[in-house]
CSV table of C-alpha atoms and ligand atoms in Angstrom, one decimal:
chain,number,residue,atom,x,y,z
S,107,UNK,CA,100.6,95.5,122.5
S,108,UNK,CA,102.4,96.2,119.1
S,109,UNK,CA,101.1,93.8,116.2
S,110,UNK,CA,103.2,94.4,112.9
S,111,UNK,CA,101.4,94.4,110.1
S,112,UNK,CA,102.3,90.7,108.9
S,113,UNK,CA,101.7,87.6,110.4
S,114,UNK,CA,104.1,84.7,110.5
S,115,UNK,CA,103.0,82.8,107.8
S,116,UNK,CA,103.4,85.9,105.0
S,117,UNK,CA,106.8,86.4,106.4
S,118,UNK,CA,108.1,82.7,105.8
S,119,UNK,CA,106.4,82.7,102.4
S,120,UNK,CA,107.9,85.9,101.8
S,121,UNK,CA,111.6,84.9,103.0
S,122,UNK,CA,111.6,82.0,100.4
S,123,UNK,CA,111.3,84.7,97.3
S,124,UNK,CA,113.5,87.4,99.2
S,125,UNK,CA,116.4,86.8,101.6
S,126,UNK,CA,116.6,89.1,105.0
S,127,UNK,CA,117.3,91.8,106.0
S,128,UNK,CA,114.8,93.9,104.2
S,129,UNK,CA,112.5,97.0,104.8
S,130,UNK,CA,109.1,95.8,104.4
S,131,UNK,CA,106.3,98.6,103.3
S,132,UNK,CA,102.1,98.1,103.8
S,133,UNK,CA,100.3,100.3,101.3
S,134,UNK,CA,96.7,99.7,103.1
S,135,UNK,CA,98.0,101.3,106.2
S,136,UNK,CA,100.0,104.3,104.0
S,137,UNK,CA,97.0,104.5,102.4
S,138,UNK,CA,94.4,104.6,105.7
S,139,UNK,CA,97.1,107.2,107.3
S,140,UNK,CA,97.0,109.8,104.3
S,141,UNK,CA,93.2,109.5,103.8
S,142,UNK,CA,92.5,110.1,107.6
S,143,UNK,CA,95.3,112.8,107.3
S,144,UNK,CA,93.5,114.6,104.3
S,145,UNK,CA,90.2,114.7,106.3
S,146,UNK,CA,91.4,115.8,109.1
S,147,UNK,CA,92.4,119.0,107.0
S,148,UNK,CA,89.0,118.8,105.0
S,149,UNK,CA,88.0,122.1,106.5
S,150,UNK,CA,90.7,124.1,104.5
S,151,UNK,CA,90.0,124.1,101.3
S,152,UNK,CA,93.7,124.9,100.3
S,153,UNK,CA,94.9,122.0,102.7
S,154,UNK,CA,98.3,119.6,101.2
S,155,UNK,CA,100.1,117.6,102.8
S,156,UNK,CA,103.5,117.6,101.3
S,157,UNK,CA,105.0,114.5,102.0
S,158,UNK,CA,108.8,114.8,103.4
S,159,UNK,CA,111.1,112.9,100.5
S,160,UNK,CA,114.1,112.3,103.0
S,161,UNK,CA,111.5,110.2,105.3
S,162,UNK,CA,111.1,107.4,102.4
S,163,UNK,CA,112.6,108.1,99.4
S,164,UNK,CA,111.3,105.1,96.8
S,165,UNK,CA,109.5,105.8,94.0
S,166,UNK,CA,106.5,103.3,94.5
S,167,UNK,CA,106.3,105.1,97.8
S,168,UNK,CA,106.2,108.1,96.5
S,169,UNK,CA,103.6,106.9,94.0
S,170,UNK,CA,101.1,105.7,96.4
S,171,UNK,CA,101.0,109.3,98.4
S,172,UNK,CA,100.6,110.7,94.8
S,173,UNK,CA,97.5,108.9,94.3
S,174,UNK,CA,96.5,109.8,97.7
S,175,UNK,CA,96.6,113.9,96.6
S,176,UNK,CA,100.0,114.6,98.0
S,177,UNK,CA,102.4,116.4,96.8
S,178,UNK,CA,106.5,116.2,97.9
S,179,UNK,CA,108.8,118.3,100.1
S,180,UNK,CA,112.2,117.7,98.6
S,181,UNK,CA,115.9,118.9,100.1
S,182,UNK,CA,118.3,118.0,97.9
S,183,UNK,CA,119.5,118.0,94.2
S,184,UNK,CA,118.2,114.3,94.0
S,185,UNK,CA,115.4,114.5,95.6
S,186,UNK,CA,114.2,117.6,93.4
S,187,UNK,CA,115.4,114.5,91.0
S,188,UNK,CA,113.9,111.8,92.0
S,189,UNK,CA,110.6,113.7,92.6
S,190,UNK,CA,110.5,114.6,88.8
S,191,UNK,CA,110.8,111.2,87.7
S,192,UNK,CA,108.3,110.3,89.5
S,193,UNK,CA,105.7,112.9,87.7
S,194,UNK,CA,105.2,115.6,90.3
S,195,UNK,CA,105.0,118.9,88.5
S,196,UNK,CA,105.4,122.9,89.4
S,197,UNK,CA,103.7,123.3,92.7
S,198,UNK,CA,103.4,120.0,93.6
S,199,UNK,CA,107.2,119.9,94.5
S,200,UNK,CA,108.2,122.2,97.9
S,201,UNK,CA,112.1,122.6,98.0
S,202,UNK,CA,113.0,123.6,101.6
S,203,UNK,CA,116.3,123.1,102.2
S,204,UNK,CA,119.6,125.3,104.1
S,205,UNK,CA,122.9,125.9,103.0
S,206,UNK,CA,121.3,125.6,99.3
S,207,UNK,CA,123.9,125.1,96.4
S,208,UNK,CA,123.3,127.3,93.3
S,209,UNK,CA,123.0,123.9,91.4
S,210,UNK,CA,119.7,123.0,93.7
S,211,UNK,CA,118.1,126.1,93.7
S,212,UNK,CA,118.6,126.4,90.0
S,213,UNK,CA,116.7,122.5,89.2
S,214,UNK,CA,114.0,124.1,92.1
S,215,UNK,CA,113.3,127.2,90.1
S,216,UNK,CA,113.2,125.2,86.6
S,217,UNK,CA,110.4,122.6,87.8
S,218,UNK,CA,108.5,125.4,89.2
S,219,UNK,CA,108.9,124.0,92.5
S,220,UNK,CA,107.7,126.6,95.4
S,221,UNK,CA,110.8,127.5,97.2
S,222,UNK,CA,111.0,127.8,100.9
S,223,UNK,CA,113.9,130.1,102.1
S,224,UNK,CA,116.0,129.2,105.1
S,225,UNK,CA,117.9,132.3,105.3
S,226,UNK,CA,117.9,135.6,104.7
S,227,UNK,CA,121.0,135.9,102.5
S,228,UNK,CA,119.3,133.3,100.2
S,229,UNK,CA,117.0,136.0,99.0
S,230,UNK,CA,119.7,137.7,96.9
S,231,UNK,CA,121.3,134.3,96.6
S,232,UNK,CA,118.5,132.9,94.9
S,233,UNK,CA,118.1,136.3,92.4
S,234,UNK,CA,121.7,135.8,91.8
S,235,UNK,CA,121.3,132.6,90.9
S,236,UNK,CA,118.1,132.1,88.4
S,237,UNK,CA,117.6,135.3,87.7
S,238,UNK,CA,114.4,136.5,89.8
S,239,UNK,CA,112.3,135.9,92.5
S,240,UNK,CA,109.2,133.5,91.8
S,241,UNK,CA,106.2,135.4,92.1
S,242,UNK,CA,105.4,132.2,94.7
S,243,UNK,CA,107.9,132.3,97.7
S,244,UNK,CA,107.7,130.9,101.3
S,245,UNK,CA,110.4,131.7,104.2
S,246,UNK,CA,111.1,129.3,107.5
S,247,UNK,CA,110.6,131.2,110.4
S,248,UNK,CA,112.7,130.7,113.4
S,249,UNK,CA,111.0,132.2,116.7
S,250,UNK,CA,114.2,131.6,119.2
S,251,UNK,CA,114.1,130.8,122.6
S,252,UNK,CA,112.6,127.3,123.9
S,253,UNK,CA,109.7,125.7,122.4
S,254,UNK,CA,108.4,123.1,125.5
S,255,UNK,CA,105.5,120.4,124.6
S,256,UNK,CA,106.2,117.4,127.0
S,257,UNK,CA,109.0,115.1,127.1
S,258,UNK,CA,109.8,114.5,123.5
S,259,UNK,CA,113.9,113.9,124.1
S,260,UNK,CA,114.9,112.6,120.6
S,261,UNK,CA,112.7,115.7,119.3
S,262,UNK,CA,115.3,117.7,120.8
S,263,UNK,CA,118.2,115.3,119.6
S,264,UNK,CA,116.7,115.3,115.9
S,265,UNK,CA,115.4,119.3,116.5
S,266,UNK,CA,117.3,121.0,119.2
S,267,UNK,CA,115.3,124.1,120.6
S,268,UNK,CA,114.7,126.9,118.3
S,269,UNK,CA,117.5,129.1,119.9
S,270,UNK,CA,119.9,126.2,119.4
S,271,UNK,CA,118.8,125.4,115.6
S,272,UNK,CA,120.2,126.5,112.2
S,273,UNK,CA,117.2,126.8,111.1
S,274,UNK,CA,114.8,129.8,109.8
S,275,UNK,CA,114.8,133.5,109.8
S,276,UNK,CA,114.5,135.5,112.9
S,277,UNK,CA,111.1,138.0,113.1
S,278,UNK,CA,113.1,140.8,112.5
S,279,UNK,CA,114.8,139.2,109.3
S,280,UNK,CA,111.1,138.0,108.3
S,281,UNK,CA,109.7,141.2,107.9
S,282,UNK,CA,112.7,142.7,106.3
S,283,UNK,CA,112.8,139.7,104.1
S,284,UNK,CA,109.1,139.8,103.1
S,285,UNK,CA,109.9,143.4,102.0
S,286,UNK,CA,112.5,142.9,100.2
S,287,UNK,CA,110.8,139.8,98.2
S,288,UNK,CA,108.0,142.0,97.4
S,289,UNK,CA,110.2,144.9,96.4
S,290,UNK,CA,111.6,142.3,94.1
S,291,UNK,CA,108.6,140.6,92.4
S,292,UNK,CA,107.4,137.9,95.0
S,293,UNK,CA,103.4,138.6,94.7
S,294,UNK,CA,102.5,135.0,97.1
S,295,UNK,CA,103.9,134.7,100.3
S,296,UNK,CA,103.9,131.3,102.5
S,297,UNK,CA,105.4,130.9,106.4
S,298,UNK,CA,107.0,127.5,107.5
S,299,UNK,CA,108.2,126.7,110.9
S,300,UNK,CA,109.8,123.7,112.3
S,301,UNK,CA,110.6,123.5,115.9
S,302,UNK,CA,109.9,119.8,117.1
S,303,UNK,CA,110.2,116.3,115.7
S,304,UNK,CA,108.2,113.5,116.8
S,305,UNK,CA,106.2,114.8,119.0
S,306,UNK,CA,103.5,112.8,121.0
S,307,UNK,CA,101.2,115.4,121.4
S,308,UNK,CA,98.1,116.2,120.0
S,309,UNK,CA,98.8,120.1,120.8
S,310,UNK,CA,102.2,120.2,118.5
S,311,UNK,CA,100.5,121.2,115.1
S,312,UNK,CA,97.8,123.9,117.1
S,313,UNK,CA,100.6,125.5,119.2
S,314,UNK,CA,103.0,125.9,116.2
S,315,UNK,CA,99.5,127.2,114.2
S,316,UNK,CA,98.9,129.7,117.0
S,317,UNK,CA,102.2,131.3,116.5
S,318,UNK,CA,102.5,131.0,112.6
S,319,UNK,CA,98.9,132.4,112.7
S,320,UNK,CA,99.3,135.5,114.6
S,321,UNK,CA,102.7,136.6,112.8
S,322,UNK,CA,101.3,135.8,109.4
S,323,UNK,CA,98.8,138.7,110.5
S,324,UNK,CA,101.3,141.0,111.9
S,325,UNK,CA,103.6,140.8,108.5
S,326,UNK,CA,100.8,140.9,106.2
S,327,UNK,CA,99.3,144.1,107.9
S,328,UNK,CA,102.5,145.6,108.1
S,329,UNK,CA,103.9,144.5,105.4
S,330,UNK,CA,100.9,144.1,102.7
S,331,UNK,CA,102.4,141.0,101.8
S,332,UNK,CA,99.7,138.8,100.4
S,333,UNK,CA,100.2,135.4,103.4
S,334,UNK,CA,98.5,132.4,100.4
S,335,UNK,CA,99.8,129.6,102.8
S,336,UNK,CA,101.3,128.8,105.9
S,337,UNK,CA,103.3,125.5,106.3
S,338,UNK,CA,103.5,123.7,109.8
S,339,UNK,CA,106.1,121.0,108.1
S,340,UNK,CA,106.9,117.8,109.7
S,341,UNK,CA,107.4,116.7,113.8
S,342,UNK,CA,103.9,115.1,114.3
S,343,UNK,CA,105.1,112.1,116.0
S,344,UNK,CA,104.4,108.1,116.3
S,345,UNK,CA,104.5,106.0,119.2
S,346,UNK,CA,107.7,103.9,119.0
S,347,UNK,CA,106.9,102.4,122.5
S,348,UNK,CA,103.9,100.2,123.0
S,349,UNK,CA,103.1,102.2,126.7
S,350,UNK,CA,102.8,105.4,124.1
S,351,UNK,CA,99.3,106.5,122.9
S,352,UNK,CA,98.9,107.6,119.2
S,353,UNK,CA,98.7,110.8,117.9
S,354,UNK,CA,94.7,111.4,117.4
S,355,UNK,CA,94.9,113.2,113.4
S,356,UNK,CA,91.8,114.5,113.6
S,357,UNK,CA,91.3,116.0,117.4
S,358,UNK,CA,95.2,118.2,115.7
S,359,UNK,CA,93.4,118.8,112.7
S,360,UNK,CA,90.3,120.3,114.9
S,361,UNK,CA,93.0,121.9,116.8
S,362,UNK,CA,94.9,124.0,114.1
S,363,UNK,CA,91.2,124.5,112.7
S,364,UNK,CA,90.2,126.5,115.8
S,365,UNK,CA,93.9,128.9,116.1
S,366,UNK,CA,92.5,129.4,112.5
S,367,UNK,CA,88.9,130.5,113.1
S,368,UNK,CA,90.2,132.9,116.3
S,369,UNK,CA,92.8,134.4,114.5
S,370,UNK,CA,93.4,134.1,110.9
S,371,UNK,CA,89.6,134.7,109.8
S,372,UNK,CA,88.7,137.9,112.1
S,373,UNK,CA,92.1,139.1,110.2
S,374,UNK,CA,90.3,138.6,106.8
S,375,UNK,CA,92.3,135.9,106.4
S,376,UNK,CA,90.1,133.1,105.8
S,377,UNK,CA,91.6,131.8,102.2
S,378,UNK,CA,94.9,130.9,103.7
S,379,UNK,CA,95.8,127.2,102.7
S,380,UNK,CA,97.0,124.8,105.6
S,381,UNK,CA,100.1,122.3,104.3
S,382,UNK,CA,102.1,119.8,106.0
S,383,UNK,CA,105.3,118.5,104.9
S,384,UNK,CA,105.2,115.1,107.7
S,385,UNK,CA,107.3,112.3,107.4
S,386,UNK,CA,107.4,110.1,109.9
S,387,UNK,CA,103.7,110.1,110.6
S,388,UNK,CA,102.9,109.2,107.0
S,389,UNK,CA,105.3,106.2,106.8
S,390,UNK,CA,106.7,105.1,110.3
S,391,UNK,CA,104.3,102.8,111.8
S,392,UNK,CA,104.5,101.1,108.0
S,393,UNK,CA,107.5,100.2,107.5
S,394,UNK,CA,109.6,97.0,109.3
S,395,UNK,CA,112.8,95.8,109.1
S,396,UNK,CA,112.5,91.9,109.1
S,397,UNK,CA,116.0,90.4,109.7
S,398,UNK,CA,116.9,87.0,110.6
S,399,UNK,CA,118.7,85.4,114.2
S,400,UNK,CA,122.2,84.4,113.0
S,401,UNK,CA,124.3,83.7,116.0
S,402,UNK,CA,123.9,83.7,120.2
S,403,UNK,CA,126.5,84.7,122.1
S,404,UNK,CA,126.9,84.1,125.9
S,405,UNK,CA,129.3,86.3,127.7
S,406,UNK,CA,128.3,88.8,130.3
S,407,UNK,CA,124.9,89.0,128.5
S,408,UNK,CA,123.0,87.0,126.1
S,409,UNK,CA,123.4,88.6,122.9
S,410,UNK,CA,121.3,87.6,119.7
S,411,UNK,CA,123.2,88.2,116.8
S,412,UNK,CA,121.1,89.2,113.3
S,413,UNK,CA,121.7,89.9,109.8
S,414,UNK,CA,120.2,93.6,110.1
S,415,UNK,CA,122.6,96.3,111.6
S,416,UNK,CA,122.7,100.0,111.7
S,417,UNK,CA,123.4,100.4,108.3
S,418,UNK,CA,119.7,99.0,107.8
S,419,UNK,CA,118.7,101.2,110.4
S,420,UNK,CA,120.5,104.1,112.4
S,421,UNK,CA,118.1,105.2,114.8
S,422,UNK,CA,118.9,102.9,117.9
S,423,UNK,CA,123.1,104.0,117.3
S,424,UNK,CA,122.2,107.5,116.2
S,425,UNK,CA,119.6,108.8,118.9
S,426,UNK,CA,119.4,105.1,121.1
S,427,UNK,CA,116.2,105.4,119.4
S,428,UNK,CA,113.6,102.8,120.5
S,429,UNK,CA,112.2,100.4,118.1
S,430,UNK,CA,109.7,97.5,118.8
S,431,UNK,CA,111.0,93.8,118.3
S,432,UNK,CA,108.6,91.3,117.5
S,433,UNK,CA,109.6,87.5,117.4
S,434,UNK,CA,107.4,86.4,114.3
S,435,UNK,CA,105.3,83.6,115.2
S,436,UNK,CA,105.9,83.9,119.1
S,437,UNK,CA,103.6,87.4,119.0
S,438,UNK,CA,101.9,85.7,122.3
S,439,UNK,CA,104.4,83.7,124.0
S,440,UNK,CA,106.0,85.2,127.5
S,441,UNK,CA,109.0,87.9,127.0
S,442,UNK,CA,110.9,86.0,129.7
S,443,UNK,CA,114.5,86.2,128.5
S,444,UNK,CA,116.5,89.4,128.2
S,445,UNK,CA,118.4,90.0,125.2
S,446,UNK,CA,120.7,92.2,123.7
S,447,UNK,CA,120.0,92.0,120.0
S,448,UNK,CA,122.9,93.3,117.9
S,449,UNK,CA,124.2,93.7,114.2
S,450,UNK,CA,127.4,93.2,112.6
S,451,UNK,CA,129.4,96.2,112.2
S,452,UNK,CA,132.4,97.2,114.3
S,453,UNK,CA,130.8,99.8,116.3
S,454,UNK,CA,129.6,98.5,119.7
S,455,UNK,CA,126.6,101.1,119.4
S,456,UNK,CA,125.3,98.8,116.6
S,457,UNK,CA,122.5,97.2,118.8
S,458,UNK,CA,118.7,97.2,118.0
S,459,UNK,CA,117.7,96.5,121.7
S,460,UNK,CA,119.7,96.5,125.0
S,461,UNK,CA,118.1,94.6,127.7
S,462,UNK,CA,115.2,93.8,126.2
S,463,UNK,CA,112.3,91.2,127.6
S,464,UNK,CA,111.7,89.3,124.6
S,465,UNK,CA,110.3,85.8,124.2
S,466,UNK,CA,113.0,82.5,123.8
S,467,UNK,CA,115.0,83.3,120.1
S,468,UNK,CA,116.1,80.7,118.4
S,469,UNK,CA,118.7,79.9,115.7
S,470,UNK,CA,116.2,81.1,112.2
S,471,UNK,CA,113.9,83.0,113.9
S,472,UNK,CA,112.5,86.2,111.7
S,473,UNK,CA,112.7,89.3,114.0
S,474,UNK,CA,110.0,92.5,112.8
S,475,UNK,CA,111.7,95.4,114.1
S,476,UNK,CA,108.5,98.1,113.8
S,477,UNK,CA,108.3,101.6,112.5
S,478,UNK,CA,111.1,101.7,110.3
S,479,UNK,CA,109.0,103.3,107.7
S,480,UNK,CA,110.2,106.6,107.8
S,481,UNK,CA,114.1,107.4,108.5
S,482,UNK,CA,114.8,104.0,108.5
S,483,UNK,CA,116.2,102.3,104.9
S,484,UNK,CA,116.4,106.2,103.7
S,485,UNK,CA,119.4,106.8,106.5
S,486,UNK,CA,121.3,103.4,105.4
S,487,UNK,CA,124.8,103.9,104.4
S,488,UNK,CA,128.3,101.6,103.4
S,489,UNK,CA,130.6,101.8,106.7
S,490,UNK,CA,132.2,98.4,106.9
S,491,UNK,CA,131.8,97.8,103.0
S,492,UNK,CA,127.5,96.3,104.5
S,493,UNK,CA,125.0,96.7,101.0
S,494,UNK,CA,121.9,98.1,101.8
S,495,UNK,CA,118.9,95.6,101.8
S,496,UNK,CA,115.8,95.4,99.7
S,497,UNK,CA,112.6,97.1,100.3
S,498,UNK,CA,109.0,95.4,99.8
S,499,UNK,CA,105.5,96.7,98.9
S,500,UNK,CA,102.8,94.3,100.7
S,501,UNK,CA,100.6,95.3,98.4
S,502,UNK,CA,96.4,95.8,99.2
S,503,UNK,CA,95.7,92.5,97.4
S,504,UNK,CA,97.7,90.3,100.0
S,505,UNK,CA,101.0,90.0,97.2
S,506,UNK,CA,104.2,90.9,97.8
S,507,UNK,CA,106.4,93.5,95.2
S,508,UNK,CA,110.0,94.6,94.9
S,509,UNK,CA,110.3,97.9,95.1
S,510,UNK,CA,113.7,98.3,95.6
S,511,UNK,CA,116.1,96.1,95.2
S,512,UNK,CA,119.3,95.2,97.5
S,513,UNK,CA,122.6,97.1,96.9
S,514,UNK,CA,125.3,94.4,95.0
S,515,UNK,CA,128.9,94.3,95.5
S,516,UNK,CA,128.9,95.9,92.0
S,517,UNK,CA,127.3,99.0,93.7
S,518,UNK,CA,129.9,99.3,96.3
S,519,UNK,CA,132.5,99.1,93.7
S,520,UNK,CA,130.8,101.6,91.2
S,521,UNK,CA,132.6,104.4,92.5
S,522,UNK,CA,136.0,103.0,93.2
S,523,UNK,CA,138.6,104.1,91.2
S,524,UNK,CA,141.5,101.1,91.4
S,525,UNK,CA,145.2,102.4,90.3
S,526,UNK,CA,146.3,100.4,87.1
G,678,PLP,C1,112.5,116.2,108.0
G,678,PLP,C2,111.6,117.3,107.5
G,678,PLP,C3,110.2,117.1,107.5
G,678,PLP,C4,109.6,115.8,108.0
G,678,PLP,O1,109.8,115.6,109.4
G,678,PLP,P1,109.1,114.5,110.2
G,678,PLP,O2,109.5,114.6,111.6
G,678,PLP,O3,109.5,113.2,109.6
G,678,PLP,O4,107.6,114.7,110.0
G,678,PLP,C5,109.4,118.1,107.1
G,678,PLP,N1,110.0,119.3,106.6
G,678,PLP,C6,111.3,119.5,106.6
G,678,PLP,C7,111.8,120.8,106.1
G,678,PLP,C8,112.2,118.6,107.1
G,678,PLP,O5,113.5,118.8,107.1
């Protein structure tokens, strides 16, 4: 059974300070995930994780994983931004993004942010651009074909397989590119690969390791490029459905520990750092979206209308993501009604749960939607003129803190321009 995080009696003393719908955060469980994340790692002495900005983008997020030792992998011009403000410095910041604008690459280079190429036409790019190649420089790797580990569908949707994906270098362009970076000044070399998202399986991380591994070998040998890191980026998975087991942090972290011992150190390559760049399984399973039963409508199904919709969340519409629904207050009464529980834009994907067993709703009643922590409030958006909500800190002490407040008409207007 799924529990959220908060119990009934928070949420209605929280609903009398802040109205619904809002993305509520729980810094005890960010903090247990990132601690049990960094010891899984312990082994490396290098090890980072680099938290993925696009997952969660708030500062007091951000803030939190900072005190936990992470550092931040950002895409964009605002994230490089937003990162900044929020004190992370030089190395702390990875910048891996595609289809780069000069503009980006140039506020990367500046903050001394390690840069993670996507292409092989960035190399000159980026000289073009600021001027010379950091001495630190990492490139995403691309291997083609199919990458299979179980049934992860939405991986797929998010991912695609490696053949189909924009993404990354191929190995021939890899060991041209590593060349060529050297030729040009690069003296530190990293390797990122991302081929799966959300994946339930405790073998992601070692598989992916394996093959990183044994081509970080090949292109330093041949290459004498000096490998300092290798980056196995985001796609370690939650369990959206309550029939799905967790991800077990430490059995991966033993996992990538042994590709490491049986192939990187008989290479000599022992001192390679191990980062991450996850996302969703930092933040996910601590986030909800609490949002409140407005309306019922009986037609050909029973449909429970609530103040939430897709621009509060996307995932259901985007990917007919899954997303657990708990009733606050009826966590143990029977699911014996079906419901289709819907928001209020003019799209008829806008629904939160189709069919789903849930307990009686009534008029009022505060719905947790779970694991909206990551990819949830971060993919909100303005279609049909809807304000993004609020996001909350429950805070380790029990209290409750804005950490973001909800968008005003004023901010849908801001960039209006009205003829005279
Ligand atoms: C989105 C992204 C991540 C995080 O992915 P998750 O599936 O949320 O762990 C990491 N690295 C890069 C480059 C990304 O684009």
């Amino acid at each position: 059974m799924k529990k959220p995080f908060v119990t009934n009696a928070q949420l209605q003393a929280i609903v009398r300070d802040y109205p619904t719908p809002f993305h509520l955060y729980d810094e005890k469980g960010i903090r247990q995930t990132a601690r049990a994340l960094k010891a899984a790692f312990s082994w490396n002495p290098g090890y980072r994780e680099y938290f993925a900005v696009k997952a969660t983008p708030t500062p007091a997020i951000l803030k939190i994983l900072q005190e936990e030792g992470c550092g931040v992998d950002c895409s964009s011009l605002t994230e490089l931004m937003l990162s900044e403000k929020c004190g992370f410095r030089g190395h702390d910041i990875m910048f891996s993004s595609n289809e780069t604008p000069a503009e980006e690459y140039a506020l990367a280079h500046k903050l001394g942010a390690v840069i993670n190429l996507d292409d092989f036409t960035h190399i000159d790019f980026l000289k073009g651009t600021v001027g010379e190649i950091p001495e630190t420089i990492s490139c995403r790797f691309n291997p083609g074909g199919v990458f299979h580990l179980g049934e992860s569908h939405e991986g797929f949707q998010v991912m695609d397989t490696p053949e189909d994906s924009k993404y990354g270098f191929t190995r021939e362009q890899l060991f041209e590119g590593f060349r060529k970076l050297k030729a040009m000044g690069a003296k530190r070399f990293g390797l990122h690969a991302f081929l799966a998202s959300n994946t339930l399986s405790n073998d992601y991380y070692p598989a992916l390791a394996g093959i990183l591994f044994r081509l970080a070998v090949e292109l330093q040998q041949e290459t004498g490029c000096k490998i300092a890191f290798i980056n196995l980026s985001g796609g370690v998975g939650i369990p959206y459905r309550p029939e799905e087991t967790a991800n077990d942090i430490a059995v991966i972290g033993e996992g990538v520990r042994r590709a490491f011992e049986e192939i990187l150190v008989p290479a000599g390559m022992g001192d390679v750092a191990i980062y991450t760049e996850l996302g969703r399984y930092m933040l996910g399973p601590h986030g909800c979206l609490v949002t409140k039963v407005l309306h019922f409508k009986h037609t050909y199904r029973e449909y429970v209308g609530v103040d939430a919709c897709a621009v509060d969340l996307i995932r259901p519409a985007m990917y007919g993501a899954y997303h657990h629904i708990t009733v606050s207050g009826k966590e143990h009464a029977p699911c014996d009604h079906i419901y289709d529980v819907v928001g209020g834009l003019c799209e008829n994907n806008d629904k939160f749960a189709i069919q789903r067993p849930l307990p009686e709703i009534k008029l009022g009643d505060l719905l947790v939607i779970h694991d909206t922590g990551a990819h949830g409030h971060s993919m909100g958006y303005n279609y049909n003129g809807k304000l993004r909500s609020a996001e909350l800190l429950l805070q380790e002490n029990g209290s409750v803190k804005l950490i973001r407040r909800a968008e005003t008409p004023e901010d849908y207007f801001a960039t209006m321009i009205f003829e005279e």
